């Protein structure tokens, strides 16, 4: 560490399914990381890639640490060592990490550089990670991709009349839990491009509520202002700070959990007053909450579909690195839209033909596609 002490960090990389290779999934830096969470998230990646029909298996990684309490140098050293420790697992054709909570383009650039040092002659080595800075073969649409993909599905659901009581996104009220990359971009796109009213925003320190609506860009500037020592949205325009249960259960048209897993628990689900839940976090809803929601008139857009936009644009980045080209942003966005709307259409048909919930339908779609791969490959020897 910078003060000369030695600190040992525990990290993981889990590959869930190698039916398709490379396996694919983000790297999380958080004090909450543990092997069971990373394993569950790796399985989610397998299912997500089947729903979005991408030729990847599922994986996930993480390091138990608090990146907010570490200096850039400390983070770089930890990232390099972690990459070295998992270097026998990763590679452009075996396993391709990407950002997740607590990581971003900077860490992906360092991961690529570390991998390259030990694989000097590897062809298209920058395809070893996605979500890189543009200079290293990153894709300009990647930062907004998860948000953009989720909004695309929400827009389809509204246009197709699947959300009872919501016929237009214009003036729809929105509560967003989580104001990291995904939460911020979702709020911003919904506000700027669709005319939604962002009435609630929260981060790890608390939630702010403003029935008139806030401009996500201004809230973001407030949070990232050098003078804001808390590095939080709390205190924005003197608004009161709300606790999670009070915040999530405020009346709104659209609720977007974009923080982390198990946020919508049974007691919160029972009190929710929203028309639709767009699950941009991975696993934000517990099983009990899911059961309660299925009995309420709430349209659920499940995580393995809703947040598949991130890995879909990762697919473009991986392809362009392997080809040694740079895709035009319009080509990336049109592939994103096509993949997301096709997946949503497939989900809607599954839900209809089996008379199941959207969650069950998404799992049925993913698992039946994975089963078909197993059948088509057969069993060795
Ligand atoms: N961490 C993201 C997710 O959970 C992105 C994964 C990727 O791009 O590989 O979907």
XYZ file of C-alpha atoms and ligand atoms in Angstrom:
391
model
C 0.000 0.000 0.000
C 1.125 3.606 -0.337
C 2.023 3.769 3.362
C 4.461 0.863 2.929
C 2.274 -1.786 4.551
C 1.455 -5.075 2.839
C -2.175 -5.971 2.275
C -3.490 -9.239 0.869
C -6.678 -9.108 -1.207
C -8.841 -12.118 -2.032
C -10.148 -12.336 -5.587
C -12.117 -14.786 -7.717
C -12.850 -15.644 -11.316
C -15.662 -18.123 -11.928
C -16.500 -19.647 -15.314
C -20.005 -21.079 -15.195
C -20.564 -22.571 -18.635
C -18.186 -23.315 -21.474
C -20.895 -24.417 -23.902
C -19.739 -21.378 -25.844
C -16.267 -19.858 -25.608
C -14.998 -17.388 -24.713
C -16.824 -17.124 -21.424
C -17.787 -13.546 -20.630
C -18.554 -11.429 -17.598
C -17.506 -8.446 -15.501
C -15.043 -7.894 -12.664
C -16.457 -6.458 -9.456
C -14.468 -4.519 -6.847
C -16.527 -4.340 -3.673
C -16.381 -5.256 0.021
C -19.492 -7.434 -0.611
C -17.752 -9.787 -3.054
C -17.764 -13.452 -2.064
C -17.504 -16.715 -3.947
C -21.227 -17.524 -3.827
C -22.226 -14.101 -5.208
C -19.654 -14.311 -8.003
C -20.785 -17.855 -8.848
C -24.432 -16.788 -9.027
C -23.506 -13.816 -11.202
C -21.477 -16.090 -13.508
C -24.586 -18.224 -14.001
C -26.596 -15.073 -14.724
C -24.107 -14.269 -17.483
C -24.680 -17.706 -19.063
C -28.433 -17.119 -19.053
C -28.091 -13.506 -20.236
C -25.969 -14.512 -23.218
C -28.522 -17.142 -24.200
C -31.423 -14.663 -23.971
C -29.521 -12.088 -26.062
C -28.268 -14.864 -28.354
C -24.560 -13.998 -28.079
C -21.910 -16.674 -28.673
C -20.465 -16.464 -25.128
C -20.537 -18.663 -22.034
C -20.984 -17.094 -18.603
C -18.288 -15.953 -16.152
C -17.744 -13.364 -13.426
C -14.909 -12.142 -11.258
C -14.344 -9.983 -8.258
C -11.939 -8.781 -5.607
C -12.903 -8.122 -1.990
C -11.831 -4.505 -1.548
C -13.198 -1.009 -1.164
C -12.040 0.906 -4.245
C -13.304 4.198 -2.753
C -10.751 3.906 0.018
C -7.830 3.058 -2.265
C -5.532 5.414 -4.160
C -5.176 5.125 -7.970
C -1.703 3.585 -7.484
C -2.976 0.990 -5.048
C -5.836 0.114 -7.384
C -3.455 -0.241 -10.309
C -1.108 -2.574 -8.403
C -4.023 -4.681 -7.183
C -5.523 -4.847 -10.699
C -2.200 -5.953 -12.205
C -1.672 -8.640 -9.583
C -5.251 -9.903 -9.899
C -4.904 -10.070 -13.698
C -1.662 -12.016 -13.317
C -3.305 -14.464 -10.889
C -6.161 -15.213 -13.314
C -3.996 -15.029 -16.461
C -4.134 -18.787 -17.030
C -7.937 -18.526 -17.288
C -8.427 -15.436 -19.440
C -7.732 -14.845 -23.134
C -9.524 -13.500 -26.227
C -10.842 -16.980 -27.068
C -11.165 -18.462 -23.573
C -12.532 -15.916 -21.093
C -13.054 -12.170 -21.567
C -13.615 -9.921 -18.501
C -15.380 -6.534 -18.579
C -16.375 -3.820 -16.092
C -18.885 -4.371 -13.304
C -19.525 -2.552 -9.996
C -16.374 -0.678 -8.906
C -14.463 -1.094 -12.181
C -14.438 0.786 -15.491
C -12.355 1.596 -18.579
C -9.243 2.424 -16.507
C -9.098 -1.010 -14.880
C -9.832 -2.708 -18.224
C -6.921 -0.844 -19.834
C -4.600 -1.997 -17.026
C -5.871 -5.584 -17.340
C -5.192 -5.597 -21.084
C -1.699 -4.142 -20.566
C -0.824 -6.745 -17.906
C -2.111 -9.610 -20.077
C -0.134 -8.273 -23.051
C 3.129 -8.195 -21.039
C 2.900 -11.963 -20.609
C 1.488 -12.667 -24.080
C 3.654 -10.463 -26.284
C 2.882 -12.305 -29.518
C -0.778 -13.059 -28.941
C -2.837 -11.935 -31.949
C -5.621 -9.424 -31.252
C -4.596 -9.370 -27.554
C -6.839 -6.374 -26.802
C -9.853 -8.680 -27.252
C -8.903 -10.129 -23.828
C -11.130 -7.565 -22.067
C -13.997 -5.322 -23.143
C -15.033 -1.935 -21.792
C -11.551 -0.558 -22.532
C -10.634 3.082 -23.222
C -11.156 4.050 -26.873
C -7.397 4.279 -27.492
C -7.044 0.571 -26.725
C -9.828 -0.588 -29.020
C -12.786 0.231 -26.770
C -16.203 0.969 -28.150
C -17.635 4.447 -27.720
C -21.123 3.102 -27.012
C -19.975 0.760 -24.187
C -20.363 3.170 -21.236
C -24.036 3.823 -21.999
C -24.783 0.375 -23.401
C -26.501 -1.267 -20.416
C -28.704 1.789 -19.932
C -29.443 2.133 -23.642
C -30.365 -1.553 -23.976
C -32.684 -1.405 -20.966
C -34.419 1.755 -22.171
C -34.887 0.148 -25.596
C -36.830 -2.763 -24.010
C -38.842 -0.400 -21.803
C -39.779 1.646 -24.868
C -40.892 -1.512 -26.724
C -42.936 -2.686 -23.739
C -44.730 0.680 -23.580
C -45.301 0.839 -27.360
C -46.671 -2.704 -27.418
C -49.096 -1.845 -24.600
C -47.685 -4.406 -22.143
C -47.580 -2.071 -19.137
C -51.013 -1.427 -17.782
C -51.708 2.273 -17.217
C -48.590 3.466 -19.078
C -49.110 4.433 -22.698
C -46.191 6.844 -23.183
C -42.792 7.549 -21.668
C -43.355 11.293 -21.989
C -43.823 12.728 -18.473
C -43.666 9.254 -16.919
C -42.282 9.407 -13.379
C -39.118 7.435 -12.685
C -37.247 6.318 -9.573
C -33.695 5.072 -10.097
C -31.867 3.161 -7.381
C -28.101 3.417 -7.884
C -26.256 6.327 -9.494
C -23.182 4.622 -10.884
C -22.587 4.190 -14.611
C -25.845 2.318 -15.309
C -28.129 4.342 -13.019
C -26.839 7.713 -14.187
C -27.028 6.936 -17.912
C -30.495 5.411 -17.597
C -31.850 8.454 -15.762
C -30.135 10.749 -18.236
C -31.423 8.983 -21.377
C -34.976 8.750 -20.001
C -34.917 12.443 -19.066
C -33.170 13.805 -22.174
C -34.440 11.574 -24.973
C -37.869 10.487 -23.714
C -39.044 13.402 -21.557
C -39.459 11.314 -18.389
C -39.570 12.994 -14.982
C -36.809 11.622 -12.722
C -38.436 12.001 -9.308
C -36.111 9.802 -7.265
C -32.405 9.000 -7.386
C -30.365 7.133 -4.797
C -26.795 6.038 -4.225
C -25.125 4.025 -1.463
C -25.503 6.929 0.993
C -29.272 7.496 0.564
C -32.061 8.598 -1.749
C -33.352 12.019 -2.802
C -36.936 12.614 -3.870
C -38.300 15.538 -5.843
C -41.847 15.147 -7.277
C -41.107 17.914 -9.808
C -38.202 15.918 -11.222
C -34.438 16.524 -11.208
C -32.011 16.842 -14.086
C -29.719 13.748 -13.791
C -26.830 15.649 -15.353
C -26.972 18.334 -12.665
C -27.199 15.692 -9.928
C -24.191 13.935 -11.449
C -22.202 17.195 -11.543
C -23.084 17.782 -7.893
C -21.961 14.264 -6.934
C -18.653 14.466 -8.778
C -17.833 18.084 -7.837
C -14.394 18.267 -6.196
C -15.882 20.230 -3.285
C -18.365 17.438 -2.505
C -16.362 15.441 0.013
C -19.102 12.837 0.470
C -18.964 12.027 -3.277
C -22.695 11.426 -2.984
C -25.957 12.830 -4.321
C -27.126 13.310 -0.727
C -27.759 16.998 -0.005
C -28.516 17.909 -3.638
C -30.619 21.105 -3.686
C -31.340 20.671 0.021
C -33.613 17.653 -0.624
C -34.310 15.318 2.297
C -32.468 12.012 2.424
C -34.695 8.928 2.352
C -33.862 5.413 3.549
C -34.069 2.532 1.023
C -37.510 1.204 1.959
C -39.100 4.662 2.011
C -37.403 5.604 -1.253
C -38.265 2.488 -3.246
C -41.899 2.464 -2.204
C -42.722 6.039 -3.336
C -45.370 6.137 -6.054
C -43.942 6.220 -9.596
C -44.567 4.841 -13.102
C -41.162 3.238 -13.596
C -38.818 1.792 -10.978
C -35.261 1.074 -12.047
C -33.119 -0.927 -9.613
C -29.616 -0.200 -10.933
C -27.530 -0.839 -7.819
C -26.821 -4.374 -6.673
C -28.467 -7.695 -5.868
C -31.243 -8.397 -3.301
C -32.526 -4.844 -2.944
C -36.233 -5.521 -3.530
C -37.047 -7.792 -0.634
C -40.481 -9.180 0.302
C -41.553 -6.314 2.575
C -40.610 -3.717 -0.062
C -42.308 -5.673 -2.880
C -45.559 -5.703 -0.919
C -45.473 -1.896 -0.683
C -44.268 -0.999 -4.188
C -46.368 1.534 -6.066
C -44.937 1.336 -9.565
C -46.297 0.131 -12.918
C -43.098 -1.420 -14.213
C -39.754 -2.592 -12.842
C -36.784 -2.412 -15.189
C -34.117 -4.579 -13.550
C -30.819 -3.068 -14.637
C -28.896 -4.455 -11.658
C -28.119 -8.163 -11.601
C -30.457 -10.057 -9.265
C -32.040 -7.030 -7.532
C -35.228 -8.918 -6.563
C -35.376 -11.758 -4.033
C -37.415 -14.930 -4.678
C -39.996 -13.956 -2.076
C -40.362 -10.472 -3.590
C -40.712 -12.042 -7.022
C -43.607 -14.152 -5.806
C -45.325 -11.122 -4.289
C -44.793 -9.096 -7.474
C -46.260 -11.837 -9.656
C -49.523 -11.392 -7.744
C -49.484 -7.597 -8.146
C -50.194 -5.618 -11.279
C -46.520 -4.763 -11.901
C -44.833 -5.493 -15.218
C -41.364 -6.909 -14.596
C -38.570 -6.662 -17.163
C -36.172 -9.276 -15.783
C -32.450 -8.621 -15.356
C -31.133 -11.241 -17.775
C -32.977 -9.412 -20.536
C -33.088 -5.830 -19.192
C -29.346 -5.423 -18.627
C -28.069 -7.522 -21.539
C -27.181 -4.339 -23.465
C -23.797 -4.151 -21.730
C -22.604 -7.559 -22.823
C -24.156 -7.025 -26.269
C -21.962 -3.976 -26.900
C -19.044 -5.914 -25.368
C -19.671 -8.408 -28.161
C -19.232 -5.607 -30.756
C -16.018 -4.496 -29.049
C -14.659 -8.055 -28.965
C -15.532 -8.563 -32.634
C -13.943 -5.293 -33.736
C -10.743 -6.122 -31.810
C -10.558 -9.548 -33.446
C -11.105 -7.968 -36.853
C -8.662 -5.131 -36.143
C -11.315 -2.583 -37.082
C -13.368 0.125 -35.395
C -17.120 -0.146 -35.815
C -19.091 3.030 -36.461
C -21.284 4.031 -33.523
C -24.417 3.677 -35.668
C -23.524 0.070 -36.483
C -23.039 -0.695 -32.771
C -26.312 0.947 -31.806
C -28.253 -0.788 -34.534
C -26.893 -4.221 -33.500
C -27.779 -3.365 -29.885
C -31.328 -2.410 -30.832
C -31.775 -5.464 -33.030
C -30.484 -7.906 -30.373
C -32.576 -6.333 -27.608
C -35.844 -6.112 -29.542
C -35.465 -9.654 -30.891
C -34.799 -10.977 -27.385
C -37.826 -9.098 -26.073
C -40.004 -10.504 -28.865
C -38.794 -14.027 -28.008
C -39.584 -13.441 -24.338
C -43.079 -12.146 -25.081
C -43.833 -15.252 -27.208
C -42.489 -17.586 -24.490
C -44.579 -15.871 -21.817
C -47.682 -16.132 -24.030
C -47.277 -19.714 -25.139
C -46.491 -21.081 -21.651
C -48.657 -18.674 -19.645
C -45.806 -17.852 -17.241
C -44.391 -14.708 -15.625
C -41.776 -12.660 -17.472
C -39.124 -13.948 -15.024
C -40.090 -17.573 -15.660
C -40.282 -16.891 -19.387
C -36.749 -15.418 -19.443
C -35.350 -18.453 -17.612
C -37.273 -20.855 -19.860
C -35.944 -19.120 -22.952
C -32.346 -19.137 -21.681
C -32.330 -22.695 -20.370
C -34.082 -24.209 -23.386
C -31.528 -22.539 -25.681
C -28.641 -23.826 -23.543
C -30.190 -27.326 -23.600
C -30.359 -27.205 -27.376
C -26.628 -26.474 -27.500
C -25.955 -29.476 -25.237
C -28.094 -31.687 -27.497
C -26.470 -30.424 -30.693
C -22.960 -30.912 -29.349
C -23.648 -34.379 -27.904
C -21.484 -35.947 -25.204
C -17.787 -36.781 -25.539
C -16.516 -39.497 -26.050
N -20.826 -6.628 -15.955
C -21.735 -6.541 -17.045
C -22.903 -7.477 -16.839
O -23.175 -7.885 -15.735
C -21.067 -6.663 -18.408
C -20.505 -7.979 -18.776
C -19.706 -7.953 -20.083
O -19.767 -6.996 -20.804
O -19.022 -8.944 -20.301
O -23.626 -7.765 -17.741
